[in-house]
CSV table of N, CA and C in Angstrom, one decimal:
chain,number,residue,atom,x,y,z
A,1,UNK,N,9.9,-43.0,-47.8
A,1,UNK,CA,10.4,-42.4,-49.0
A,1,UNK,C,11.9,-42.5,-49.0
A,2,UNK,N,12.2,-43.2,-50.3
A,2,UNK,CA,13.7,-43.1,-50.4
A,2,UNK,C,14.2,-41.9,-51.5
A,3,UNK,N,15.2,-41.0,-50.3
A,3,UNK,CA,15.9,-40.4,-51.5
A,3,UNK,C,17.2,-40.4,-51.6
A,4,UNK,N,17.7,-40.8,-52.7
A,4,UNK,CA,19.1,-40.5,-53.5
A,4,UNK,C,19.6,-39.5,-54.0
A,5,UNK,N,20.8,-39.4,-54.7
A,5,UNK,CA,21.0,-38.7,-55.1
A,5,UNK,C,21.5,-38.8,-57.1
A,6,UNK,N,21.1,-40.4,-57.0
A,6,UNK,CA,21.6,-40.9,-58.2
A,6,UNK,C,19.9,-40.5,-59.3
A,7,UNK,N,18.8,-40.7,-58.4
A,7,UNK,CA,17.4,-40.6,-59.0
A,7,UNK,C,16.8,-39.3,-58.3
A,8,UNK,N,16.6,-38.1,-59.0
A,8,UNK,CA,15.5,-37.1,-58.7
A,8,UNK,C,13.9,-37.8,-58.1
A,9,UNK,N,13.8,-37.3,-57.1
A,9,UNK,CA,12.2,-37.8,-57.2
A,9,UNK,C,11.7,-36.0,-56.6
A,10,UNK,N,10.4,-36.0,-57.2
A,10,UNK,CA,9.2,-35.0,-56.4
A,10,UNK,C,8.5,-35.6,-55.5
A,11,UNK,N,8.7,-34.4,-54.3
A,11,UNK,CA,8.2,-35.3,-53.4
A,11,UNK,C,7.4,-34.0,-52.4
A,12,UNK,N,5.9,-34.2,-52.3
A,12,UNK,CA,5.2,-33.1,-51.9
A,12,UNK,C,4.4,-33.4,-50.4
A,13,UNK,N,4.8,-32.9,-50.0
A,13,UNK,CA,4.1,-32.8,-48.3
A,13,UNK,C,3.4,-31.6,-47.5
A,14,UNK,N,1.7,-32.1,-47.2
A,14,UNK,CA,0.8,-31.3,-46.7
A,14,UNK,C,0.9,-31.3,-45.2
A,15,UNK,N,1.1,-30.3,-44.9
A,15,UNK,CA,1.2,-30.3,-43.3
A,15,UNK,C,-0.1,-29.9,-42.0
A,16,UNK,N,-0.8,-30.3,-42.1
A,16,UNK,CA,-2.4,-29.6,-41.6
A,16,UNK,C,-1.9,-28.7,-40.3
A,17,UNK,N,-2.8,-27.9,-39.8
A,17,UNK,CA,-3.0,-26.7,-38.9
A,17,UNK,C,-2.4,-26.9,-37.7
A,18,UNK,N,-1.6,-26.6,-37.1
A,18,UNK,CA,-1.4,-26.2,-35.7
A,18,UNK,C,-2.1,-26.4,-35.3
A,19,UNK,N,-2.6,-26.7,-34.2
A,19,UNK,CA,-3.3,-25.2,-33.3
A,19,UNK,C,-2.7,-25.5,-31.2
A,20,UNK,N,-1.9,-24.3,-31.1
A,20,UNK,CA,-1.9,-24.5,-29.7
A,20,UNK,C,-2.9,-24.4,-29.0
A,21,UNK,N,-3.2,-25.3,-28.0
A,21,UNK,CA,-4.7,-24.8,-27.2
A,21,UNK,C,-3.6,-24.6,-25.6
A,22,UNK,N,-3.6,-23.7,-25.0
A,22,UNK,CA,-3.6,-23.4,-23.9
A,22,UNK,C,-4.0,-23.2,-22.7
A,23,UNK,N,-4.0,-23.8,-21.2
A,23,UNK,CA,-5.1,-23.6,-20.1
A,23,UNK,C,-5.2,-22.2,-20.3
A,24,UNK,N,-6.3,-22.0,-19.1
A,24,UNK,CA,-7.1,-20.9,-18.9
A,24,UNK,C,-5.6,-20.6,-17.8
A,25,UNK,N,-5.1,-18.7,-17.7
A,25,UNK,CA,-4.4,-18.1,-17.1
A,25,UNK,C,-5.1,-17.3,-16.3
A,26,UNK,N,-4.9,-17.4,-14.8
A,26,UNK,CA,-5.1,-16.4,-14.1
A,26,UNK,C,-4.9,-15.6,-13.2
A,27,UNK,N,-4.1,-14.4,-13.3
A,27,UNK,CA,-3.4,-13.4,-12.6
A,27,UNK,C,-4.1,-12.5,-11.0
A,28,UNK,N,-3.5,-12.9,-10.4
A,28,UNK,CA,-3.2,-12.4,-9.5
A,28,UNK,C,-2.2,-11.1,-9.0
A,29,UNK,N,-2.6,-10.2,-8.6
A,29,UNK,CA,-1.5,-9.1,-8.2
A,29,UNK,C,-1.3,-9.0,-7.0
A,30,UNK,N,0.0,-9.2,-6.2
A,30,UNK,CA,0.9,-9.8,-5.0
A,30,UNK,C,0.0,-8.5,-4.4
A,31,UNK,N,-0.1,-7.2,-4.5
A,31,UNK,CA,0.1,-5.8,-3.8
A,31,UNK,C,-1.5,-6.3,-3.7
A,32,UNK,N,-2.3,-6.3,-4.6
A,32,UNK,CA,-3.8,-6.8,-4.2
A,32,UNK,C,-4.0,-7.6,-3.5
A,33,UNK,N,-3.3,-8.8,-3.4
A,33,UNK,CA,-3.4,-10.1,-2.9
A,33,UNK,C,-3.2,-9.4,-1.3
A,34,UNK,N,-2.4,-9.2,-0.8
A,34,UNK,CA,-1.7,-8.2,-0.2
A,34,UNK,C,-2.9,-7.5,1.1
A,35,UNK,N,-2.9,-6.6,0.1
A,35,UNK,CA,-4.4,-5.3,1.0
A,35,UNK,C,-5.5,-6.7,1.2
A,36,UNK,N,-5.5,-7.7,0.2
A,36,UNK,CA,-7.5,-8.0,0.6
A,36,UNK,C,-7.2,-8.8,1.9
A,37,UNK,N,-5.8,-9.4,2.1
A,37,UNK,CA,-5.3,-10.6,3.6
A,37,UNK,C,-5.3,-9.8,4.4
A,38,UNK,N,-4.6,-8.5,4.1
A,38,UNK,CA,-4.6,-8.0,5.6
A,38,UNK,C,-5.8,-7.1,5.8
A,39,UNK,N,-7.4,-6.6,5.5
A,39,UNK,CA,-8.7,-6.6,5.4
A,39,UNK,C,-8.8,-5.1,4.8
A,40,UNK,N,-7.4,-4.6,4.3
A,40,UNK,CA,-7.7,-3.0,3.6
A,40,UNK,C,-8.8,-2.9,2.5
A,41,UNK,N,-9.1,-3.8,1.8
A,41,UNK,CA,-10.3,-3.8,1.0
A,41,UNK,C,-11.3,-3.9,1.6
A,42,UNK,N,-12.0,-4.4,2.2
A,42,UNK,CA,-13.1,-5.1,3.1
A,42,UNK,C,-13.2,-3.9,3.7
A,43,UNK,N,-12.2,-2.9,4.4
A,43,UNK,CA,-12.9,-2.0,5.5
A,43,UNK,C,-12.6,-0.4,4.3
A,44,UNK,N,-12.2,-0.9,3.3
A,44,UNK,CA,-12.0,0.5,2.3
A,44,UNK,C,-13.8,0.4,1.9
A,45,UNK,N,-14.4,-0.7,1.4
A,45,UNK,CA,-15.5,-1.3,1.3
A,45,UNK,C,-16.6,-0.9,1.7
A,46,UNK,N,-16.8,-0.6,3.2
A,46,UNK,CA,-17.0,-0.4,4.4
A,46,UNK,C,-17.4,1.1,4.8
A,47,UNK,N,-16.4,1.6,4.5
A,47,UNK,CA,-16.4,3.0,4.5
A,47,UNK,C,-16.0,3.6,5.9
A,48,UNK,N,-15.8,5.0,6.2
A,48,UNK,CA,-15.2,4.6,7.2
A,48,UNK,C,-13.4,5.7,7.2
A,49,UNK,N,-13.1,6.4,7.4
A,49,UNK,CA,-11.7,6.6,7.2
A,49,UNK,C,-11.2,6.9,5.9
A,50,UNK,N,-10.3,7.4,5.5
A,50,UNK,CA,-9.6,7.7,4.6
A,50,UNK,C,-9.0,6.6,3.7
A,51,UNK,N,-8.7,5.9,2.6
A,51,UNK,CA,-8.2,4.9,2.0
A,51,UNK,C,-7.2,5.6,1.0
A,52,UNK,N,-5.9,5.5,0.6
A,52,UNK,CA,-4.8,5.4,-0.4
A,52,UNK,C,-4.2,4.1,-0.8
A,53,UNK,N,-4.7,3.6,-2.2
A,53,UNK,CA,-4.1,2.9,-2.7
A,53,UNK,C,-2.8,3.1,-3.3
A,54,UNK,N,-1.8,2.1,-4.0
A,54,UNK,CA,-0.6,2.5,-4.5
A,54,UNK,C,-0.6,3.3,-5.5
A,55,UNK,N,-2.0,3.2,-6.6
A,55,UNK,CA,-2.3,4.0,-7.5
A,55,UNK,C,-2.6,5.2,-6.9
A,56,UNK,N,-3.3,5.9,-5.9
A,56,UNK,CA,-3.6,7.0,-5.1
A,56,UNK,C,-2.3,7.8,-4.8
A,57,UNK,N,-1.4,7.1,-4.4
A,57,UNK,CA,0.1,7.1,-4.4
A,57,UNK,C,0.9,7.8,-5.1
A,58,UNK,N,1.0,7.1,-5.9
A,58,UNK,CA,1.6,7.2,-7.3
A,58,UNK,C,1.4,8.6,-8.0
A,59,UNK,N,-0.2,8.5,-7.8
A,59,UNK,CA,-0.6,9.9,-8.7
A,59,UNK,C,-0.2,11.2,-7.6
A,60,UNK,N,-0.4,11.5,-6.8
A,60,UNK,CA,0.4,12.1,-5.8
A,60,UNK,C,1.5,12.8,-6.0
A,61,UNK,N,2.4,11.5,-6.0
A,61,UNK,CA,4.0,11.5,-5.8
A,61,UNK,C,4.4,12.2,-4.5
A,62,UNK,N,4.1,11.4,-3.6
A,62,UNK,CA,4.6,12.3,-1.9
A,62,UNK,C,5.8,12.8,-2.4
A,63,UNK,N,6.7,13.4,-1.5
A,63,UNK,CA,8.2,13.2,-1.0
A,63,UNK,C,8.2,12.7,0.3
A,64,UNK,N,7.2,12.4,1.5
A,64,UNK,CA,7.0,12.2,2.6
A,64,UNK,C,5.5,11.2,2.6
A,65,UNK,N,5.3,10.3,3.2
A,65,UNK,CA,4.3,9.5,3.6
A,65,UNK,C,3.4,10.4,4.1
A,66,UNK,N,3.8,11.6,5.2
A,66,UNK,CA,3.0,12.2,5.9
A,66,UNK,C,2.5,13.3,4.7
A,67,UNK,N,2.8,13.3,3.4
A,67,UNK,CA,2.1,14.2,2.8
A,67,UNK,C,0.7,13.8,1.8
A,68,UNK,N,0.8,13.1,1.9
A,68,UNK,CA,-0.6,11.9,1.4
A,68,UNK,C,-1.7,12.4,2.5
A,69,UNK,N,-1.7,12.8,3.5
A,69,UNK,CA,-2.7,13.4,4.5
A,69,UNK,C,-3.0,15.2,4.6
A,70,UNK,N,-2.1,15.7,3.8
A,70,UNK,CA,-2.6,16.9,3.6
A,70,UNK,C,-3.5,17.1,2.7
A,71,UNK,N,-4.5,18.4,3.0
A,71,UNK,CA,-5.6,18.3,2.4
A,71,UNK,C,-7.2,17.3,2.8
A,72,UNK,N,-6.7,16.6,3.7
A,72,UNK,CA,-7.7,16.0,4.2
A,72,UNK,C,-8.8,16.3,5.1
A,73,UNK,N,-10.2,16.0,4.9
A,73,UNK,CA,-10.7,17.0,5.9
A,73,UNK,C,-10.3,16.6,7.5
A,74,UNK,N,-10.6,17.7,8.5
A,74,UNK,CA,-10.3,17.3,9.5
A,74,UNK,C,-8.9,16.9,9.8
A,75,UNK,N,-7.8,16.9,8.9
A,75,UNK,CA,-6.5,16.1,9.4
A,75,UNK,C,-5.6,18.0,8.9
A,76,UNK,N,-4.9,17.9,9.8
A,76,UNK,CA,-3.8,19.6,9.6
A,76,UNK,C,-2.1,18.8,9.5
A,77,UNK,N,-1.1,18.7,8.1
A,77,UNK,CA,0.4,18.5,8.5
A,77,UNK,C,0.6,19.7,8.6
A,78,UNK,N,1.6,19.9,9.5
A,78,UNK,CA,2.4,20.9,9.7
A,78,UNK,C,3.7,20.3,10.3
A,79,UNK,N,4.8,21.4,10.3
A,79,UNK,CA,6.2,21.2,10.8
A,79,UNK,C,6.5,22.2,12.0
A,80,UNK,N,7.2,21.4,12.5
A,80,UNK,CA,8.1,21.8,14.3
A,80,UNK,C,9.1,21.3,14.0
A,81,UNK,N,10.0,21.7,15.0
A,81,UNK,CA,11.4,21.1,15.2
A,81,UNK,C,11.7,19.7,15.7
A,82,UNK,N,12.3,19.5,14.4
A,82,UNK,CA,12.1,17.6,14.9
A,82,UNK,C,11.3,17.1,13.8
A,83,UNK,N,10.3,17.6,13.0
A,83,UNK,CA,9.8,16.9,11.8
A,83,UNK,C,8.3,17.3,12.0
A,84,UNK,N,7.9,16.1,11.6
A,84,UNK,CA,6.3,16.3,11.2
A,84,UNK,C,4.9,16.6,12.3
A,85,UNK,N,4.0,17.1,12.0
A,85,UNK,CA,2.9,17.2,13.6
A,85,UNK,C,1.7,17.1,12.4
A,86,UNK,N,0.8,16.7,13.2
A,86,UNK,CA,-0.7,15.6,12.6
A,86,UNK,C,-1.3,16.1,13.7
A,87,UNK,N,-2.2,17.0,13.3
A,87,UNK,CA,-3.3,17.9,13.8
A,87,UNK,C,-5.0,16.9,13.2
A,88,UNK,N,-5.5,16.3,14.2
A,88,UNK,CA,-6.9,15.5,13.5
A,88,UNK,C,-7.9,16.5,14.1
A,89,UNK,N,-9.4,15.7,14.2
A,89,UNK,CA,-10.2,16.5,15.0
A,89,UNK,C,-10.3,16.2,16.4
A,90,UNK,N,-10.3,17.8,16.4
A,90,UNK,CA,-10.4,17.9,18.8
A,90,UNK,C,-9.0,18.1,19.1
A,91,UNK,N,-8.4,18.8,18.3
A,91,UNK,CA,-6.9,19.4,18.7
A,91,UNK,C,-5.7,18.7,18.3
A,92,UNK,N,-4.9,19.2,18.6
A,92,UNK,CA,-3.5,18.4,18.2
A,92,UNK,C,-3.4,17.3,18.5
A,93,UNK,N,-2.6,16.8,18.0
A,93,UNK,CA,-2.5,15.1,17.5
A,93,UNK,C,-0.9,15.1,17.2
A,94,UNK,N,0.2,15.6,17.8
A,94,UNK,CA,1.2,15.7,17.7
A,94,UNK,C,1.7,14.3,17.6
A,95,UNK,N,2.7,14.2,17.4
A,95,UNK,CA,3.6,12.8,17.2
A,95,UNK,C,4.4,12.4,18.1
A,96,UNK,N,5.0,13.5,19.0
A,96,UNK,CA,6.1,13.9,20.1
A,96,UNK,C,5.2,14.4,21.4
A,97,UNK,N,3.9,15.1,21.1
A,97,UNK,CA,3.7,15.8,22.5
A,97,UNK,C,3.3,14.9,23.5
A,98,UNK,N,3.4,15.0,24.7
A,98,UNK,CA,2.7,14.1,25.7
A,98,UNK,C,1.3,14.7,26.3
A,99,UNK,N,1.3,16.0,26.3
A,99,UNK,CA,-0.2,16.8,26.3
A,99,UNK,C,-1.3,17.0,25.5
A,100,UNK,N,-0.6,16.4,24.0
A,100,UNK,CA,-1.8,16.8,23.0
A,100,UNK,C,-2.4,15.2,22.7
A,101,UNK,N,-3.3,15.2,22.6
A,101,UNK,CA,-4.2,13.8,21.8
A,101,UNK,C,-3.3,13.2,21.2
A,102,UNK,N,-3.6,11.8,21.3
A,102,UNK,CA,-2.5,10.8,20.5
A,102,UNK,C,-2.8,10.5,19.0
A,103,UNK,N,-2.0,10.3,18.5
A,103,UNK,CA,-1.9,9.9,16.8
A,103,UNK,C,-0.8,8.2,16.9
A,104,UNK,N,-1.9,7.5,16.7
A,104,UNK,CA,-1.7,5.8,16.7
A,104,UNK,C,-0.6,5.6,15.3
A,105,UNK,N,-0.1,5.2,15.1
A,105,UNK,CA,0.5,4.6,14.1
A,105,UNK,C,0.9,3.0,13.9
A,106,UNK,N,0.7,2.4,13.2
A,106,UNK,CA,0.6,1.0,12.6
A,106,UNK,C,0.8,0.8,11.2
A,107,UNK,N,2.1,0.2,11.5
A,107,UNK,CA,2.8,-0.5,9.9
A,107,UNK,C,2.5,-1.8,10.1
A,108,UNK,N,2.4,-2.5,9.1
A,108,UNK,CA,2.1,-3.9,8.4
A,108,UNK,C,1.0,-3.9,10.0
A,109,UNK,N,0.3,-3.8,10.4
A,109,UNK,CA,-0.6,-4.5,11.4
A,109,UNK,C,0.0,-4.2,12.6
A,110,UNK,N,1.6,-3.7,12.6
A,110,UNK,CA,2.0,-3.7,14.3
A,110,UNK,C,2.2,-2.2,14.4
A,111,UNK,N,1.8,-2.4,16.0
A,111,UNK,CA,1.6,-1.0,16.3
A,111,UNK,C,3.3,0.0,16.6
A,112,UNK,N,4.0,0.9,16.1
A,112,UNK,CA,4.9,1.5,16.3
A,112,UNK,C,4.5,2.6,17.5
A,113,UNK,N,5.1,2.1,18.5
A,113,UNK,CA,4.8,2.5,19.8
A,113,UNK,C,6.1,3.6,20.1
A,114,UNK,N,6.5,4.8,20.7
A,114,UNK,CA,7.1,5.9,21.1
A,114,UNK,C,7.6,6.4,19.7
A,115,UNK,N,6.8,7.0,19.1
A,115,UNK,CA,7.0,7.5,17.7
A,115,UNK,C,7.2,9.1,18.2
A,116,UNK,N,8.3,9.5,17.5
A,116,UNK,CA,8.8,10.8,17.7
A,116,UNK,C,8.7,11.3,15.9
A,117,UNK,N,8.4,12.8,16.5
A,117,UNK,CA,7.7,14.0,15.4
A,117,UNK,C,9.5,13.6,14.2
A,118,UNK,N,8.7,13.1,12.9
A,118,UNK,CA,9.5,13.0,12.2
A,118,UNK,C,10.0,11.4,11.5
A,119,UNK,N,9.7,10.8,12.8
A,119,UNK,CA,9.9,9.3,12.2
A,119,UNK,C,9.2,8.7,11.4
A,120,UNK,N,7.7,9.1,10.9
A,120,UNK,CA,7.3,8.2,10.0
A,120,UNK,C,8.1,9.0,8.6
A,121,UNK,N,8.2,9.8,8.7
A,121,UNK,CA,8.4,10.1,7.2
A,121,UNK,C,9.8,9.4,7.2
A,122,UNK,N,10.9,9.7,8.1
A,122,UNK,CA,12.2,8.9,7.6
A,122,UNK,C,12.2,7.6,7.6
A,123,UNK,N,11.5,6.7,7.8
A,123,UNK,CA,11.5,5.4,7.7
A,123,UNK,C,10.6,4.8,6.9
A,124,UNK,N,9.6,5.1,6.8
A,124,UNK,CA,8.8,4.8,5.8
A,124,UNK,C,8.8,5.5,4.4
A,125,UNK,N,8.9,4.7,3.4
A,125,UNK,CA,9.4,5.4,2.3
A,125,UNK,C,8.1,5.7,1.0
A,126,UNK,N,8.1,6.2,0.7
A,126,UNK,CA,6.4,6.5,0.1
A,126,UNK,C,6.4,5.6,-1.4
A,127,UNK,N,7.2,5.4,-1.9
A,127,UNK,CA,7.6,4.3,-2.6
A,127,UNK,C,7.5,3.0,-2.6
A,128,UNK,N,7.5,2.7,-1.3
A,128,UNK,CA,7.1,0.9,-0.7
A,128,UNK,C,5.6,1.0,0.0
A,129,UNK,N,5.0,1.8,-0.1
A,129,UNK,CA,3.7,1.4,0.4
A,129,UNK,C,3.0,1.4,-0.7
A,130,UNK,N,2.2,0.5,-0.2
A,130,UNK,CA,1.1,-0.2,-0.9
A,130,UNK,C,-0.8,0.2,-0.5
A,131,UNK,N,-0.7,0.6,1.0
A,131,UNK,CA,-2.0,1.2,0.9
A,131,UNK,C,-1.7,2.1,2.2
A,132,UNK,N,-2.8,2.8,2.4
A,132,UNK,CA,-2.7,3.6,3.8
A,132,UNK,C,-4.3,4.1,4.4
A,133,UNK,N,-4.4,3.8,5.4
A,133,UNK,CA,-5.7,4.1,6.4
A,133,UNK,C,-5.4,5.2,6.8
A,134,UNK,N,-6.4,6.3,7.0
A,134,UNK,CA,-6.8,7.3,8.3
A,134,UNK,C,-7.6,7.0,8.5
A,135,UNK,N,-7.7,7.2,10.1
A,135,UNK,CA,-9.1,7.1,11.0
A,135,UNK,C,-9.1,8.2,11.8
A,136,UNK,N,-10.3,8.5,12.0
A,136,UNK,CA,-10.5,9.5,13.2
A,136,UNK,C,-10.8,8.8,13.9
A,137,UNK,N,-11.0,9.5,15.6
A,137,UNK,CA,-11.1,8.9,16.7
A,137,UNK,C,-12.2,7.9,16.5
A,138,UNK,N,-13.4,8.6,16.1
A,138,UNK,CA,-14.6,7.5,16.2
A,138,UNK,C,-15.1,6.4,15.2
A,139,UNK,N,-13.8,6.5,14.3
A,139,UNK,CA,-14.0,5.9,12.7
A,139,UNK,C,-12.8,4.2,12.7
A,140,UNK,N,-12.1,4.0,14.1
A,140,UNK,CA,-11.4,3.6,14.1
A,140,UNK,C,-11.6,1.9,14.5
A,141,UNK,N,-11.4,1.2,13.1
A,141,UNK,CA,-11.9,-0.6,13.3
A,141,UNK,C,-11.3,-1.3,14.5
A,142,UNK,N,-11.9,-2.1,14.7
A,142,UNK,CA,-11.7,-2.9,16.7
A,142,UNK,C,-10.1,-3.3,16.2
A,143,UNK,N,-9.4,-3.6,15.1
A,143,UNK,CA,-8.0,-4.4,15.2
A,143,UNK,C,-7.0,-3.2,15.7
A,144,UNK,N,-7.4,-2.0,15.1
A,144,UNK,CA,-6.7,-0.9,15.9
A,144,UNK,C,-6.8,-0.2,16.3
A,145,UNK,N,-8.0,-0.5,17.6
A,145,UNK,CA,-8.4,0.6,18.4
A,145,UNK,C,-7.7,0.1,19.9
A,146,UNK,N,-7.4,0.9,20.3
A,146,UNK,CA,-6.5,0.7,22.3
A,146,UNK,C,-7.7,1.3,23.3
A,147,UNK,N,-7.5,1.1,24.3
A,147,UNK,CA,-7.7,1.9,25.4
A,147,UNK,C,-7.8,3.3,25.5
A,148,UNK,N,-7.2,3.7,24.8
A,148,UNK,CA,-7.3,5.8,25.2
A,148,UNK,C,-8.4,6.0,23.4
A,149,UNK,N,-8.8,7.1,24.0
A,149,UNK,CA,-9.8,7.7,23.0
A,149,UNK,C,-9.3,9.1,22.5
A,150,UNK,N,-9.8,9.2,21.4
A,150,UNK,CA,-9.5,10.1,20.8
A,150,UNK,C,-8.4,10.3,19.7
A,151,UNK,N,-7.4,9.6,19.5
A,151,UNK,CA,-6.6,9.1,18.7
A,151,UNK,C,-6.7,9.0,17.5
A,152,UNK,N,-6.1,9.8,16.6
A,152,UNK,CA,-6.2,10.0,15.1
A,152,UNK,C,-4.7,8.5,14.5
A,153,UNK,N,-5.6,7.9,14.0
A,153,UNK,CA,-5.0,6.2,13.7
A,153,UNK,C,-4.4,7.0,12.3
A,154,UNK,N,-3.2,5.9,11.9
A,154,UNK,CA,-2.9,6.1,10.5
A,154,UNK,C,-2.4,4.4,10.7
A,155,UNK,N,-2.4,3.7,9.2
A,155,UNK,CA,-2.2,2.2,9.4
A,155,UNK,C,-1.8,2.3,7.8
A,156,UNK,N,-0.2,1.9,7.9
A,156,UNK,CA,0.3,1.9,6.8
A,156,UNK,C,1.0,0.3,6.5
A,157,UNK,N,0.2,0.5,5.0
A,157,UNK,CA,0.8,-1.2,4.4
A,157,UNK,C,1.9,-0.9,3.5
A,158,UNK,N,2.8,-2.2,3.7
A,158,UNK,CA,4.1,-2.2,3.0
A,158,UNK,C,4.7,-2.9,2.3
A,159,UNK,N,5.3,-2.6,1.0
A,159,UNK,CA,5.4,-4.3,0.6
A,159,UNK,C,7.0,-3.7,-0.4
A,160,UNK,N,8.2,-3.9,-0.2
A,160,UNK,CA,9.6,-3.3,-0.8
A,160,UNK,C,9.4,-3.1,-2.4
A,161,UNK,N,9.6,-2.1,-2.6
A,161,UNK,CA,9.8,-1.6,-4.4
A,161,UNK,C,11.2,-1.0,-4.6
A,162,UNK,N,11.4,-0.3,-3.6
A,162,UNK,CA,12.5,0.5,-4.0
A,162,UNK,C,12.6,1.4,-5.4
A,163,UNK,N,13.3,1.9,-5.5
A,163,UNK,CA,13.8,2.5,-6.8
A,163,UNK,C,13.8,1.9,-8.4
A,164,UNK,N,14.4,0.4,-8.2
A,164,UNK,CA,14.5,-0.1,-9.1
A,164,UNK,C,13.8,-0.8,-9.7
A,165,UNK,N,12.2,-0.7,-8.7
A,165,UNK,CA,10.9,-1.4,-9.2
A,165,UNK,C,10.3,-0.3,-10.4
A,166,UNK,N,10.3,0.8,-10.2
A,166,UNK,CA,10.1,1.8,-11.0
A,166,UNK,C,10.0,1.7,-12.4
């Protein structure tokens, strides 16, 4: 088509349909993706222990990690000097005592060994976890069970949010 400006012409154009076609999308969520690698779905599944998801979390709102465990059957928080004490079943389960039954702790899969009454709450932030295990002594899966018996396990997953994820 020529146009000038010396000769008008009409000039009419049909433009037929779009249509985008788009592949198939499929979403993944990192924090899901997350729990099912490291086997917290599979043994949530299973049954077995206590399970908190980040939604379990959330609706919550700890101010302390160690407060996601109150109210639990068989599990007692309470405070001493120096921070937090984890009472399971068959007596204390202190964090600091050397006499009372042990309370296991495990972040991301490794075991936090000489844990003193108070450390999990200041270091672990209830905001960056993503899931959390109790186990009682006899409820406790072979990846984190040791040598001594009786051991009230906690197994905390982590994955950074901070504040600003909010």
């Amino acid at each position: 088509i020529n146009v000038t400006s010396r000769e008008p012409v009409v000039v009419i154009v049909t433009v037929g349909d779009k249509v985008n076609v788009l592949d198939p999308v499929f979403i993944t969520a990192r924090r899901d993706m997350a729990l099912d690698k490291s086997g917290f779905t599979a043994r949530k599944r299973a049954g077995g222990g206590h399970f908190f998801t980040r939604e379990d979390i959330d609706h919550r709102k700890p101010n302390n990690i160690s407060d996601m465990m109150k109210g639990l059957p068989s599990v007692t928080v309470s405070y001493q000097r120096g921070g937090t004490v984890i009472r399971g079943r068959g007596g204390v389960t202190s964090l600091n005592s050397a006499n009372a039954p042990c309370t296991r702790v495990f972040v991301d899969g490794f075991e936090w060994r000489d844990l003193q009454a108070g450390d999990l709450d200041m270091v672990v932030n209830p905001d960056d976890v993503i899931g959390l295990e109790i186990y009682q002594a006899g409820e406790v899966p072979i990846q984190f069970r040791r040598f001594d018996r009786g051991c009230l396990t906690l197994v905390v997953w982590t994955q950074f949010r901070g504040k600003a994820a909010k």
